[in-house]
């Protein structure tokens, strides 16, 4: 693999795993409260 391919792979992994970590942290701090909307 060339250096540019490795750099792009690292950026792609960082985007995917960073987004996953950010969404997990957001849901831990602001959980969805679906039980209050029962009808």
JSON list of C-alpha atoms in Angstrom, two decimals:
[
{"chain": "A", "resi": 1, "resn": "UNK", "atom": "CA", "xyz": [0.00, 0.00, 0.00]},
{"chain": "A", "resi": 2, "resn": "UNK", "atom": "CA", "xyz": [1.17, 3.46, -0.76]},
{"chain": "A", "resi": 3, "resn": "UNK", "atom": "CA", "xyz": [1.50, 6.17, 1.85]},
{"chain": "A", "resi": 4, "resn": "UNK", "atom": "CA", "xyz": [-1.50, 8.08, 0.47]},
{"chain": "A", "resi": 5, "resn": "UNK", "atom": "CA", "xyz": [-3.68, 4.96, 0.70]},
{"chain": "A", "resi": 6, "resn": "UNK", "atom": "CA", "xyz": [-2.65, 4.40, 4.32]},
{"chain": "A", "resi": 7, "resn": "UNK", "atom": "CA", "xyz": [-3.38, 8.04, 5.18]},
{"chain": "A", "resi": 8, "resn": "UNK", "atom": "CA", "xyz": [-6.82, 7.85, 3.57]},
{"chain": "A", "resi": 9, "resn": "UNK", "atom": "CA", "xyz": [-7.53, 4.58, 5.42]},
{"chain": "A", "resi": 10, "resn": "UNK", "atom": "CA", "xyz": [-6.58, 6.18, 8.76]},
{"chain": "A", "resi": 11, "resn": "UNK", "atom": "CA", "xyz": [-8.82, 9.18, 8.02]},
{"chain": "A", "resi": 12, "resn": "UNK", "atom": "CA", "xyz": [-11.73, 6.88, 7.10]},
{"chain": "A", "resi": 13, "resn": "UNK", "atom": "CA", "xyz": [-11.28, 4.77, 10.24]},
{"chain": "A", "resi": 14, "resn": "UNK", "atom": "CA", "xyz": [-11.06, 7.92, 12.36]},
{"chain": "A", "resi": 15, "resn": "UNK", "atom": "CA", "xyz": [-14.25, 9.28, 10.84]},
{"chain": "A", "resi": 16, "resn": "UNK", "atom": "CA", "xyz": [-16.22, 6.07, 11.38]},
{"chain": "A", "resi": 17, "resn": "UNK", "atom": "CA", "xyz": [-14.96, 5.27, 14.89]},
{"chain": "A", "resi": 18, "resn": "UNK", "atom": "CA", "xyz": [-14.98, 8.93, 15.93]},
{"chain": "A", "resi": 19, "resn": "UNK", "atom": "CA", "xyz": [-18.59, 9.27, 14.86]},
{"chain": "A", "resi": 20, "resn": "UNK", "atom": "CA", "xyz": [-19.49, 6.10, 16.72]},
{"chain": "A", "resi": 21, "resn": "UNK", "atom": "CA", "xyz": [-17.76, 7.31, 19.88]},
{"chain": "A", "resi": 22, "resn": "UNK", "atom": "CA", "xyz": [-19.40, 10.74, 19.60]},
{"chain": "A", "resi": 23, "resn": "UNK", "atom": "CA", "xyz": [-22.87, 9.20, 19.20]},
{"chain": "A", "resi": 24, "resn": "UNK", "atom": "CA", "xyz": [-22.33, 6.88, 22.17]},
{"chain": "A", "resi": 25, "resn": "UNK", "atom": "CA", "xyz": [-21.19, 9.77, 24.36]},
{"chain": "A", "resi": 26, "resn": "UNK", "atom": "CA", "xyz": [-24.13, 11.90, 23.24]},
{"chain": "A", "resi": 27, "resn": "UNK", "atom": "CA", "xyz": [-26.63, 9.14, 24.03]},
{"chain": "A", "resi": 28, "resn": "UNK", "atom": "CA", "xyz": [-25.01, 8.53, 27.43]},
{"chain": "A", "resi": 29, "resn": "UNK", "atom": "CA", "xyz": [-25.38, 12.21, 28.32]},
{"chain": "A", "resi": 30, "resn": "UNK", "atom": "CA", "xyz": [-28.79, 12.71, 26.69]},
{"chain": "A", "resi": 31, "resn": "UNK", "atom": "CA", "xyz": [-30.66, 9.37, 26.75]},
{"chain": "A", "resi": 32, "resn": "UNK", "atom": "CA", "xyz": [-33.80, 8.96, 24.68]},
{"chain": "A", "resi": 33, "resn": "UNK", "atom": "CA", "xyz": [-36.78, 8.90, 27.03]},
{"chain": "A", "resi": 34, "resn": "UNK", "atom": "CA", "xyz": [-39.35, 6.94, 25.07]},
{"chain": "A", "resi": 35, "resn": "UNK", "atom": "CA", "xyz": [-41.31, 5.80, 28.15]},
{"chain": "A", "resi": 36, "resn": "UNK", "atom": "CA", "xyz": [-42.82, 9.24, 28.75]},
{"chain": "A", "resi": 37, "resn": "UNK", "atom": "CA", "xyz": [-44.59, 9.25, 25.37]},
{"chain": "A", "resi": 38, "resn": "UNK", "atom": "CA", "xyz": [-46.85, 6.25, 25.88]},
{"chain": "A", "resi": 39, "resn": "UNK", "atom": "CA", "xyz": [-50.46, 6.70, 24.85]}
]
